[in-house]
PDB file of N, CA, C and O in Angstrom:
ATOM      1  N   UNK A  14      -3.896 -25.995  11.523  1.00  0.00           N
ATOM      2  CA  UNK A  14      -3.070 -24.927  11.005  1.00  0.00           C
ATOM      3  C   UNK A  14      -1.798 -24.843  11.846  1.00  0.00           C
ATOM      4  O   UNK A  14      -1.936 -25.032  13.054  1.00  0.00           O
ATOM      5  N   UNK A  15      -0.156 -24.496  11.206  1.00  0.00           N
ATOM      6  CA  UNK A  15       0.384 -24.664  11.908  1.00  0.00           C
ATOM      7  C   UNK A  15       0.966 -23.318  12.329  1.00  0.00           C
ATOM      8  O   UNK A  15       0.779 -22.313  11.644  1.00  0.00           O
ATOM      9  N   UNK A  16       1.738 -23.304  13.562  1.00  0.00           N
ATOM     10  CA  UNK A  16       1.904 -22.309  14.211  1.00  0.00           C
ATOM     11  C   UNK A  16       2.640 -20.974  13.565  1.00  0.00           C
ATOM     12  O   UNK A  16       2.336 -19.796  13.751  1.00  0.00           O
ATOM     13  N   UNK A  17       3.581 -21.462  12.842  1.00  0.00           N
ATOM     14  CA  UNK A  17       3.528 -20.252  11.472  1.00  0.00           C
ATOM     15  C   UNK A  17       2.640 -19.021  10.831  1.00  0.00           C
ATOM     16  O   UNK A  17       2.576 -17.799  10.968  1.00  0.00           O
ATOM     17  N   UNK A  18       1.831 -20.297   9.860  1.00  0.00           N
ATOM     18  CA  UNK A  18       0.881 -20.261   9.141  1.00  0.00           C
ATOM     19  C   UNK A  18       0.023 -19.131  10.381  1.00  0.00           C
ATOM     20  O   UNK A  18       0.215 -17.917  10.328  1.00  0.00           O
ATOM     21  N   UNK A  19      -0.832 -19.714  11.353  1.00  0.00           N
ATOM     22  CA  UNK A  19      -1.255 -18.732  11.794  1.00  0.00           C
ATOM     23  C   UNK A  19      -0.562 -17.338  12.492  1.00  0.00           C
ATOM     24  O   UNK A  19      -1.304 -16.382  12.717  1.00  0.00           O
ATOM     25  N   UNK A  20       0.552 -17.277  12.747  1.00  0.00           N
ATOM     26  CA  UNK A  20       1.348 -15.889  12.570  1.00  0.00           C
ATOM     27  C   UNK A  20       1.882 -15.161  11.647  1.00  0.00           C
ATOM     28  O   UNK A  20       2.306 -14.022  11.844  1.00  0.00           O
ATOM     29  N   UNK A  21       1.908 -15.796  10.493  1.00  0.00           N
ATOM     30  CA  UNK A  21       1.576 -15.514   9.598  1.00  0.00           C
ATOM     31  C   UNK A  21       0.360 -14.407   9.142  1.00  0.00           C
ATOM     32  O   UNK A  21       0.322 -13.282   8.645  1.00  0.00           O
ATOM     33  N   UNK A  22      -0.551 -15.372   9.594  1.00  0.00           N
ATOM     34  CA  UNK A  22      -1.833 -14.889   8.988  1.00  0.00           C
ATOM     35  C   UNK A  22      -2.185 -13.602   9.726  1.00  0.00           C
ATOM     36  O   UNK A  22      -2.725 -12.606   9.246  1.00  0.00           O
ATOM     37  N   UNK A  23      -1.681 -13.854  11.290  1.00  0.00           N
ATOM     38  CA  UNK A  23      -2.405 -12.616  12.138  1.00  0.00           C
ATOM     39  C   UNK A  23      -1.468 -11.077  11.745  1.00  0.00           C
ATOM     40  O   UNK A  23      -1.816  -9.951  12.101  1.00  0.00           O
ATOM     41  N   UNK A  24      -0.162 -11.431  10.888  1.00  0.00           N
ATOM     42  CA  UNK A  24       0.997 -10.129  10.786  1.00  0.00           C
ATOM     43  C   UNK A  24       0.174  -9.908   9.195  1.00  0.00           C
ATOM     44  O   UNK A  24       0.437  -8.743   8.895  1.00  0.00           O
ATOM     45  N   UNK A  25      -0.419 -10.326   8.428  1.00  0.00           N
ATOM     46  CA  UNK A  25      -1.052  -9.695   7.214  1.00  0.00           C
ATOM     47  C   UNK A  25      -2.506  -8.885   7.862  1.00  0.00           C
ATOM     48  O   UNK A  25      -2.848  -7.801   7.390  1.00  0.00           O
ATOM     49  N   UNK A  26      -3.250  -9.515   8.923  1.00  0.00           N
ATOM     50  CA  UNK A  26      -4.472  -8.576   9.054  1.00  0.00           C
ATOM     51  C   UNK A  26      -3.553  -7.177   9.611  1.00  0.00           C
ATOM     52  O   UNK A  26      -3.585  -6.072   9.069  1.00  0.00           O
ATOM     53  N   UNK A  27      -2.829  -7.507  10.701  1.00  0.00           N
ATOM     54  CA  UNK A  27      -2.558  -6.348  11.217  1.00  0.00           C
ATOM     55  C   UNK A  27      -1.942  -5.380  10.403  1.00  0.00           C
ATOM     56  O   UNK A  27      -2.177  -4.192  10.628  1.00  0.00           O
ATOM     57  N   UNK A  28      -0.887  -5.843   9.128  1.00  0.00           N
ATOM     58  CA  UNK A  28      -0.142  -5.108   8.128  1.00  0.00           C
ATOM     59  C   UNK A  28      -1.568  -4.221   7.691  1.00  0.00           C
ATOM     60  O   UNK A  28      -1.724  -3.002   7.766  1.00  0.00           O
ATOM     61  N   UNK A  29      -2.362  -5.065   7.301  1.00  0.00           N
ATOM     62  CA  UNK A  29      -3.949  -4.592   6.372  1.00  0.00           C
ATOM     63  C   UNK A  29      -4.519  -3.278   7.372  1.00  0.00           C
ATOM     64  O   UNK A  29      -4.772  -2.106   7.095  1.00  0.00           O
ATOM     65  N   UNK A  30      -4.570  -3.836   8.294  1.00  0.00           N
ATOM     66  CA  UNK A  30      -5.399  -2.790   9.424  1.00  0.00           C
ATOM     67  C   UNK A  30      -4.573  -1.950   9.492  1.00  0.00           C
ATOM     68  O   UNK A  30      -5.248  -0.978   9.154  1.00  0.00           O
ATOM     69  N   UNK A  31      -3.641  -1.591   9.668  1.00  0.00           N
ATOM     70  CA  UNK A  31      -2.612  -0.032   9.619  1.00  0.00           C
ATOM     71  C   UNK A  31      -2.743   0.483   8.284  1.00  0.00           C
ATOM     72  O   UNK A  31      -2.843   1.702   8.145  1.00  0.00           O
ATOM     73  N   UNK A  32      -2.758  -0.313   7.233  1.00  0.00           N
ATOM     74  CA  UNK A  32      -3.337   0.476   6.078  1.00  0.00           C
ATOM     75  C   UNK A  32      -4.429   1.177   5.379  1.00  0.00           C
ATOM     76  O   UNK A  32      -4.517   1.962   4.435  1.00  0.00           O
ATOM     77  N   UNK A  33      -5.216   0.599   6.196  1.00  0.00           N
ATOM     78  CA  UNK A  33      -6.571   0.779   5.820  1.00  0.00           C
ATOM     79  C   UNK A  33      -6.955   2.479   6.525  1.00  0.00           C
ATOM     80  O   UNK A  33      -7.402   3.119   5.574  1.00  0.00           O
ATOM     81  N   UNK A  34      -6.940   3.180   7.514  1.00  0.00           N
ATOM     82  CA  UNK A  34      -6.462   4.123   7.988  1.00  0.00           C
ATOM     83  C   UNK A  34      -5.274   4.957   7.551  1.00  0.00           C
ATOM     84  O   UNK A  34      -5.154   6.018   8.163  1.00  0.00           O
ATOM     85  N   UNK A  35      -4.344   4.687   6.588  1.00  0.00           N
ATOM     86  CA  UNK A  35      -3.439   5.449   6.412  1.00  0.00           C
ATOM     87  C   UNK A  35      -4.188   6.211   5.105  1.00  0.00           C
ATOM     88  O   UNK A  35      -5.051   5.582   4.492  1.00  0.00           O
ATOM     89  N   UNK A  36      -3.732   7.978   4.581  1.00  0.00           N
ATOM     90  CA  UNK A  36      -3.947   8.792   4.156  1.00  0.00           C
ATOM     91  C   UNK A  36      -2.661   9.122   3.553  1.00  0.00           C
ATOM     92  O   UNK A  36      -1.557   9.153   4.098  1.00  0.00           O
ATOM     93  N   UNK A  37      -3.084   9.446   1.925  1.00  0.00           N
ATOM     94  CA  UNK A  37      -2.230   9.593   1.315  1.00  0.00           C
ATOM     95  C   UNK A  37      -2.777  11.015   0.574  1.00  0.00           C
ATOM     96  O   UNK A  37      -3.927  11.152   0.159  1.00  0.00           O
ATOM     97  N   UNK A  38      -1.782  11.979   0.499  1.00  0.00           N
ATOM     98  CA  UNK A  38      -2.144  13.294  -0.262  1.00  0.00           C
ATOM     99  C   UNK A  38      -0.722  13.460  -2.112  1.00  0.00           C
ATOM    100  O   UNK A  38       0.505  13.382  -2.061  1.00  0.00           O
ATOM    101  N   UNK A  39      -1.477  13.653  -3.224  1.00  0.00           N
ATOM    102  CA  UNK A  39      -0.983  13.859  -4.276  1.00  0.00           C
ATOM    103  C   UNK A  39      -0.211  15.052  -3.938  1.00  0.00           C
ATOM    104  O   UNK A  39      -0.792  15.896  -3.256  1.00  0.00           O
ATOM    105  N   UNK A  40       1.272  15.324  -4.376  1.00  0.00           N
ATOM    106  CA  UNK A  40       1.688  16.246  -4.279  1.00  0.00           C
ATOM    107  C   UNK A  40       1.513  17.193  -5.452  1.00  0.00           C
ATOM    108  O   UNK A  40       2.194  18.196  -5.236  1.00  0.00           O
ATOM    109  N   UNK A  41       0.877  17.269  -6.595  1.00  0.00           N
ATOM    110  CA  UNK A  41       0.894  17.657  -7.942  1.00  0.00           C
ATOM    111  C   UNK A  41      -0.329  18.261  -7.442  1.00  0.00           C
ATOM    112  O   UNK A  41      -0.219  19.449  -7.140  1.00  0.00           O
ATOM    113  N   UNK A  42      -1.886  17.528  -7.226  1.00  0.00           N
ATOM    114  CA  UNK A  42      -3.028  18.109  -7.291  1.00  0.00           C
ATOM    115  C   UNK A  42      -3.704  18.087  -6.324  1.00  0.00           C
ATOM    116  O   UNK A  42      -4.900  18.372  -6.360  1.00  0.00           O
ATOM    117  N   UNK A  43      -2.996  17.698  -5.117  1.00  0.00           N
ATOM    118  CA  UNK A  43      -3.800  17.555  -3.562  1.00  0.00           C
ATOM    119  C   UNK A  43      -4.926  16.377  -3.664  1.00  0.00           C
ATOM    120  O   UNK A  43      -5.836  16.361  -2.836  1.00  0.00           O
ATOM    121  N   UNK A  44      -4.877  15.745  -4.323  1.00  0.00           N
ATOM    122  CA  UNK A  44      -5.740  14.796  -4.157  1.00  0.00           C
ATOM    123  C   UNK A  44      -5.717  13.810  -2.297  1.00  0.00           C
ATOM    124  O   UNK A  44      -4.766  13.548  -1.561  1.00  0.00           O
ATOM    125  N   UNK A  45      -6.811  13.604  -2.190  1.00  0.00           N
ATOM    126  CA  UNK A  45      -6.098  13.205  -0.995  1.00  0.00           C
ATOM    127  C   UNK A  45      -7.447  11.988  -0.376  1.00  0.00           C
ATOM    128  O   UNK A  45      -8.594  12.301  -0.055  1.00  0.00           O
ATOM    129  N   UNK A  46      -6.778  10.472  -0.359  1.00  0.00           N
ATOM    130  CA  UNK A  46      -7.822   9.120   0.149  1.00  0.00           C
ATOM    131  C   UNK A  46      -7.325   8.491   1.050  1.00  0.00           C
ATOM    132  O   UNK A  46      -6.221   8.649   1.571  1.00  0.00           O
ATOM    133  N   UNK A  47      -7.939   7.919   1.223  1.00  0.00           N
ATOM    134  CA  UNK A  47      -6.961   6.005   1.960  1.00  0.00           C
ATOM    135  C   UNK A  47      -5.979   5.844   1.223  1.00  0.00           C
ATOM    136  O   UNK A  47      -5.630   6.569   0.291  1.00  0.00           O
ATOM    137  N   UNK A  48      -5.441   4.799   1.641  1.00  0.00           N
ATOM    138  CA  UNK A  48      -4.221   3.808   0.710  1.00  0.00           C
ATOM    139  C   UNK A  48      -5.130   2.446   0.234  1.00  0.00           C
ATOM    140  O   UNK A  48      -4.970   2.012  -0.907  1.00  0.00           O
ATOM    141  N   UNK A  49      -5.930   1.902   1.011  1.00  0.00           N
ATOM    142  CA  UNK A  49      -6.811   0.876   0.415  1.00  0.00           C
ATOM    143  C   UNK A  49      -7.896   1.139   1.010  1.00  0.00           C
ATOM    144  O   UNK A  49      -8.136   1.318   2.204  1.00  0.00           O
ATOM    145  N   UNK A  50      -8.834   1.156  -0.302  1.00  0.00           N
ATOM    146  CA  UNK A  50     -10.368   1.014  -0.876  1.00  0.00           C
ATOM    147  C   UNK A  50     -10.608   2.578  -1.089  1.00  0.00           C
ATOM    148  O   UNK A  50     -11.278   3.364  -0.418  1.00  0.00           O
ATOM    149  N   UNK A  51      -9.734   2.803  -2.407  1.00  0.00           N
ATOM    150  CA  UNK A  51      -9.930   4.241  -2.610  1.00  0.00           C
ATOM    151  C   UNK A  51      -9.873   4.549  -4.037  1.00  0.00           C
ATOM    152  O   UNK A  51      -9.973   3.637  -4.858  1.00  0.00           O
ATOM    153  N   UNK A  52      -9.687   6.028  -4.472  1.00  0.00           N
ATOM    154  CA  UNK A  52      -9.552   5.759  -6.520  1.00  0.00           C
ATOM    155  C   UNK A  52      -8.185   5.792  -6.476  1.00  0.00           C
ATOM    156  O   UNK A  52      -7.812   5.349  -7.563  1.00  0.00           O
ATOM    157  N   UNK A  53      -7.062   6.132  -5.683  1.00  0.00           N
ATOM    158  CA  UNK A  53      -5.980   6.092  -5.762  1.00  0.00           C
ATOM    159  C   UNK A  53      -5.971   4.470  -6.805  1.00  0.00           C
ATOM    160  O   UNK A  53      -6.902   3.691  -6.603  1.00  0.00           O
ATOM    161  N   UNK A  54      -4.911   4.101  -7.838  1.00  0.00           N
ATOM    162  CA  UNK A  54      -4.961   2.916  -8.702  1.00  0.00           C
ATOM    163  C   UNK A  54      -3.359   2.352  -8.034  1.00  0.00           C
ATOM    164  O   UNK A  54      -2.179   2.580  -8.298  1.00  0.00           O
ATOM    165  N   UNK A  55      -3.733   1.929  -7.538  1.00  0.00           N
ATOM    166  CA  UNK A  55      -2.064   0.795  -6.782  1.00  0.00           C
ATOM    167  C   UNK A  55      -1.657   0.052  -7.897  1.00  0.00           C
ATOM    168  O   UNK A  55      -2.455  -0.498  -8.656  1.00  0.00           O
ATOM    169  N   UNK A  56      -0.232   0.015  -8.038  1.00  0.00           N
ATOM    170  CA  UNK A  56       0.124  -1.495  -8.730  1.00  0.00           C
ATOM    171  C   UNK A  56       1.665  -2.081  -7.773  1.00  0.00           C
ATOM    172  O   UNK A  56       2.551  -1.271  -7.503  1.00  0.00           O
ATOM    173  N   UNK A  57       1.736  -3.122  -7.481  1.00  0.00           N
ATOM    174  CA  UNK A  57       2.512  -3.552  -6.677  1.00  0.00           C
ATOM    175  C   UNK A  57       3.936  -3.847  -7.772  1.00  0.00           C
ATOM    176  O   UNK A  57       3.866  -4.805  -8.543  1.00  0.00           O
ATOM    177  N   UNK A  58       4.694  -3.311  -7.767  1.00  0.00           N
ATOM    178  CA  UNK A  58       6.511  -3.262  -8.554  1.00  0.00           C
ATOM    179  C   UNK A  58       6.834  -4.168  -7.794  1.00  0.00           C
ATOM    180  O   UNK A  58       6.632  -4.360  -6.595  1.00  0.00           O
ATOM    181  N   UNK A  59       7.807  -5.203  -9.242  1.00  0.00           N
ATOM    182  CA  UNK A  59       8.796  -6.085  -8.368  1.00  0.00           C
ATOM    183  C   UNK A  59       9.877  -5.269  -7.349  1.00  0.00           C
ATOM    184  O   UNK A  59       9.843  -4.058  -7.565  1.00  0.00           O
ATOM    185  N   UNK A  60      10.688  -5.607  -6.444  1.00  0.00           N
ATOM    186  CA  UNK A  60      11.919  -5.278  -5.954  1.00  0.00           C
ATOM    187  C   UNK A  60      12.498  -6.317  -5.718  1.00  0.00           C
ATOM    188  O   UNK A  60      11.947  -7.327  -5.280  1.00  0.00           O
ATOM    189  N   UNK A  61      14.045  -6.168  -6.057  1.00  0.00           N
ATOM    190  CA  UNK A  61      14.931  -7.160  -6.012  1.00  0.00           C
ATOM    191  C   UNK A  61      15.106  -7.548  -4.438  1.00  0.00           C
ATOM    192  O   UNK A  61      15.629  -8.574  -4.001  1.00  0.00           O
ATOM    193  N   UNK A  62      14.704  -6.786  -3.911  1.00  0.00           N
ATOM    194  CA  UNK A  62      14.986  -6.787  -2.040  1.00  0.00           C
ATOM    195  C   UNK A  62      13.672  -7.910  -1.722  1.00  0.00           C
ATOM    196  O   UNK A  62      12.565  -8.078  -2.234  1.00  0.00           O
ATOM    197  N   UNK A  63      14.410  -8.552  -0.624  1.00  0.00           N
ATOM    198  CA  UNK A  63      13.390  -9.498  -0.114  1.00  0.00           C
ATOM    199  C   UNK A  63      12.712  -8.883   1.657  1.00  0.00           C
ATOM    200  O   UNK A  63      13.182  -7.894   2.220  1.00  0.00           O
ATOM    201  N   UNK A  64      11.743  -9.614   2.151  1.00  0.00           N
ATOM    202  CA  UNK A  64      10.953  -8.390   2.381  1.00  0.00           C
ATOM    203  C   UNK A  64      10.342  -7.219   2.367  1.00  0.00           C
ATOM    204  O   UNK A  64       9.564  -6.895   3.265  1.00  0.00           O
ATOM    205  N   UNK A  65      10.648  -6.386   1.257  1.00  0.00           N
ATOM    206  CA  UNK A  65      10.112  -5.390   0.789  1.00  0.00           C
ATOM    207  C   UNK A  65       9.042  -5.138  -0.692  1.00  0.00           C
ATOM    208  O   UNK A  65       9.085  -5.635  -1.818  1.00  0.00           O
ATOM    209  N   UNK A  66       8.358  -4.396  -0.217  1.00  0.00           N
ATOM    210  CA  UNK A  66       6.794  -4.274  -1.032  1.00  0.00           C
ATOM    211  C   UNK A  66       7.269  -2.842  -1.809  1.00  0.00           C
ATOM    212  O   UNK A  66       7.833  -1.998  -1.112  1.00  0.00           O
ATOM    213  N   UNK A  67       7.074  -2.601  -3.053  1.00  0.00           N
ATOM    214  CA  UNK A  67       7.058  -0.935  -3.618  1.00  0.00           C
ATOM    215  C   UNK A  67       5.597  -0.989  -4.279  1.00  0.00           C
ATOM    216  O   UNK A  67       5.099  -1.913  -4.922  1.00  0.00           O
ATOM    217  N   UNK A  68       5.043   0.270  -3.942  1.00  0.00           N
ATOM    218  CA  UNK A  68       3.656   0.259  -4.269  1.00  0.00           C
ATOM    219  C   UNK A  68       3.671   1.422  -5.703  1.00  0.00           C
ATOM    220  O   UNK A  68       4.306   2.407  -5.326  1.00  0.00           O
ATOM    221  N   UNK A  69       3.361   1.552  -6.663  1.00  0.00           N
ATOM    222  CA  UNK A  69       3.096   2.932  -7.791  1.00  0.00           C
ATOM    223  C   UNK A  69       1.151   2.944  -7.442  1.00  0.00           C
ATOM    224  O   UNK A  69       0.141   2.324  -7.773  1.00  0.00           O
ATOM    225  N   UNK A  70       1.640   4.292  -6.425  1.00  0.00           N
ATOM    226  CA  UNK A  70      -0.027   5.036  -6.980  1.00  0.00           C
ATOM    227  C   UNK A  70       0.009   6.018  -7.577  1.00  0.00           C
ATOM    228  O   UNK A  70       0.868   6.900  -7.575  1.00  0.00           O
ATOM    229  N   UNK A  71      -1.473   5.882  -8.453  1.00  0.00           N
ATOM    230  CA  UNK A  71      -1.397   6.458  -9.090  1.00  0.00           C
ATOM    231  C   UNK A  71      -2.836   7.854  -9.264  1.00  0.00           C
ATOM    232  O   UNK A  71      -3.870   7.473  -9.813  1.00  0.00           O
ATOM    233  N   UNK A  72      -2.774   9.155  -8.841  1.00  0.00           N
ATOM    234  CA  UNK A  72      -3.817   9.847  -9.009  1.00  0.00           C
ATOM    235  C   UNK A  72      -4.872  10.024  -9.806  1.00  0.00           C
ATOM    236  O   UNK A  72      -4.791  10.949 -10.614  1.00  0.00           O
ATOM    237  N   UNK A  73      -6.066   9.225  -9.782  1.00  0.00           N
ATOM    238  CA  UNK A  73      -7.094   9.472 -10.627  1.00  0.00           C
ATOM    239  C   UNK A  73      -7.203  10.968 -11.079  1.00  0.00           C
ATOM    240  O   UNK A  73      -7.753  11.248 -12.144  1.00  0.00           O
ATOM    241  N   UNK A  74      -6.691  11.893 -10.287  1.00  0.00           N
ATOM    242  CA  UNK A  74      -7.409  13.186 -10.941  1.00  0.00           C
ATOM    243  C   UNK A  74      -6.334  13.749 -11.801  1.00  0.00           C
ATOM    244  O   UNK A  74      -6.734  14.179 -12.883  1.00  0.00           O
ATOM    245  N   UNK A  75      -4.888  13.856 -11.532  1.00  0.00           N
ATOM    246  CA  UNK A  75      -3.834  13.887 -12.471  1.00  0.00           C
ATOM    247  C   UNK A  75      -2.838  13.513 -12.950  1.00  0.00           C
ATOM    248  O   UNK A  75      -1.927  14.017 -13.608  1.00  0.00           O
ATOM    249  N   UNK A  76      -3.253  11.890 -12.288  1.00  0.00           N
ATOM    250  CA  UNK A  76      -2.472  11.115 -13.262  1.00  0.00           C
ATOM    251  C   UNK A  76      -0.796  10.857 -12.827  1.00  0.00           C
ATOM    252  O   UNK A  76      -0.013  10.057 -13.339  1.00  0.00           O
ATOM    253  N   UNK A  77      -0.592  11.666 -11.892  1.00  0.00           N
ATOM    254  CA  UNK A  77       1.006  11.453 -11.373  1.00  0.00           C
ATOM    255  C   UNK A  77       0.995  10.498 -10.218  1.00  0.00           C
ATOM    256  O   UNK A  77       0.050  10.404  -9.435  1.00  0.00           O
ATOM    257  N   UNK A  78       1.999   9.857 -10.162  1.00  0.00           N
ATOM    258  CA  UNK A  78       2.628   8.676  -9.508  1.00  0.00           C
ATOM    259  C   UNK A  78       3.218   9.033  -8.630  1.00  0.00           C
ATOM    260  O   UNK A  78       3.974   9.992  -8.785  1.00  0.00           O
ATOM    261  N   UNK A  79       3.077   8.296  -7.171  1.00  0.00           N
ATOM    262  CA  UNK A  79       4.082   8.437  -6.226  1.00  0.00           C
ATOM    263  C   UNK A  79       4.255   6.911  -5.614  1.00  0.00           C
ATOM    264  O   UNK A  79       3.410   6.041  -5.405  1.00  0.00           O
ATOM    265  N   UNK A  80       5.463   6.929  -5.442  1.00  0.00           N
ATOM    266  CA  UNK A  80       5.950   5.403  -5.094  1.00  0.00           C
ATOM    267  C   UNK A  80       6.188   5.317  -3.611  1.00  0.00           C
ATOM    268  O   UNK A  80       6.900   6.132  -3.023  1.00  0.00           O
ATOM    269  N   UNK A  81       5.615   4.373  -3.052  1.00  0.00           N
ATOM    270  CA  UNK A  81       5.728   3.972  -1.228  1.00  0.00           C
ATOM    271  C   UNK A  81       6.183   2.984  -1.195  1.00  0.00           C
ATOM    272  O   UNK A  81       5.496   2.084  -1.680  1.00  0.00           O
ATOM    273  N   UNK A  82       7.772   2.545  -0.531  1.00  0.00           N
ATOM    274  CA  UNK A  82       7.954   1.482  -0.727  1.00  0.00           C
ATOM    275  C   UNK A  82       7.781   0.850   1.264  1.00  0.00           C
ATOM    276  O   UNK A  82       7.554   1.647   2.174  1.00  0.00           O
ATOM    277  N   UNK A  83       7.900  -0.154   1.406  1.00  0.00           N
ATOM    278  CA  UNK A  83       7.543  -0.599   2.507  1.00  0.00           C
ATOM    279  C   UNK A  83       8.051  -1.900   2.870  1.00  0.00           C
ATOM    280  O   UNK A  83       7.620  -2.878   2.260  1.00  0.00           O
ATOM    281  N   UNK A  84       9.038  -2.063   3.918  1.00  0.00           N
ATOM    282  CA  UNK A  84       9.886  -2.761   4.149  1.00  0.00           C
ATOM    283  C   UNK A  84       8.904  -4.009   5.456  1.00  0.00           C
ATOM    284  O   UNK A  84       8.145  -3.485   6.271  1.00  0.00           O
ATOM    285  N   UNK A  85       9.073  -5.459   5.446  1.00  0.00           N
ATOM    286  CA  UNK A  85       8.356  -6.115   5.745  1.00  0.00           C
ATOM    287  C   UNK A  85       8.999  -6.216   7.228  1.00  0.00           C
ATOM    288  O   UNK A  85       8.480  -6.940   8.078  1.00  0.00           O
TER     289      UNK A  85
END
């Protein structure tokens, strides 16, 4: 594996591991989970920007959207 590739690999666990702990609250109905492994419904939006991620979650309980975008 080359030296990249594995820094690479070690800046996605660590991206993962700060997420996995982060808490997100609905502003509409207080809903409130993780960001990943939760009912919150993610869908990842293109952006024209390079390095950057925009996430649409979306509240299982009412249905409103809030967008996190996240710069790499």
């Amino acid at each position: 594996m080359s030296g990249f590739t594995e820094q690479h690999e070690k800046g996605v666990r660590a991206f993962t591991e700060s997420l996995e702990h982060k808490q997100m609250t609905c502003s509409s109905c207080e809903f409130e989970d993780s960001v990943l492994h939760s009912e919150w419904r993610a869908h990842v939006e293109p952006t024209p920007k390079s390095e950057h991620i925009k996430y649409r979650f979306t509240s299982p309980d009412c249905h409103s959207n809030k967008i996190v975008e996240i710069d790499m």
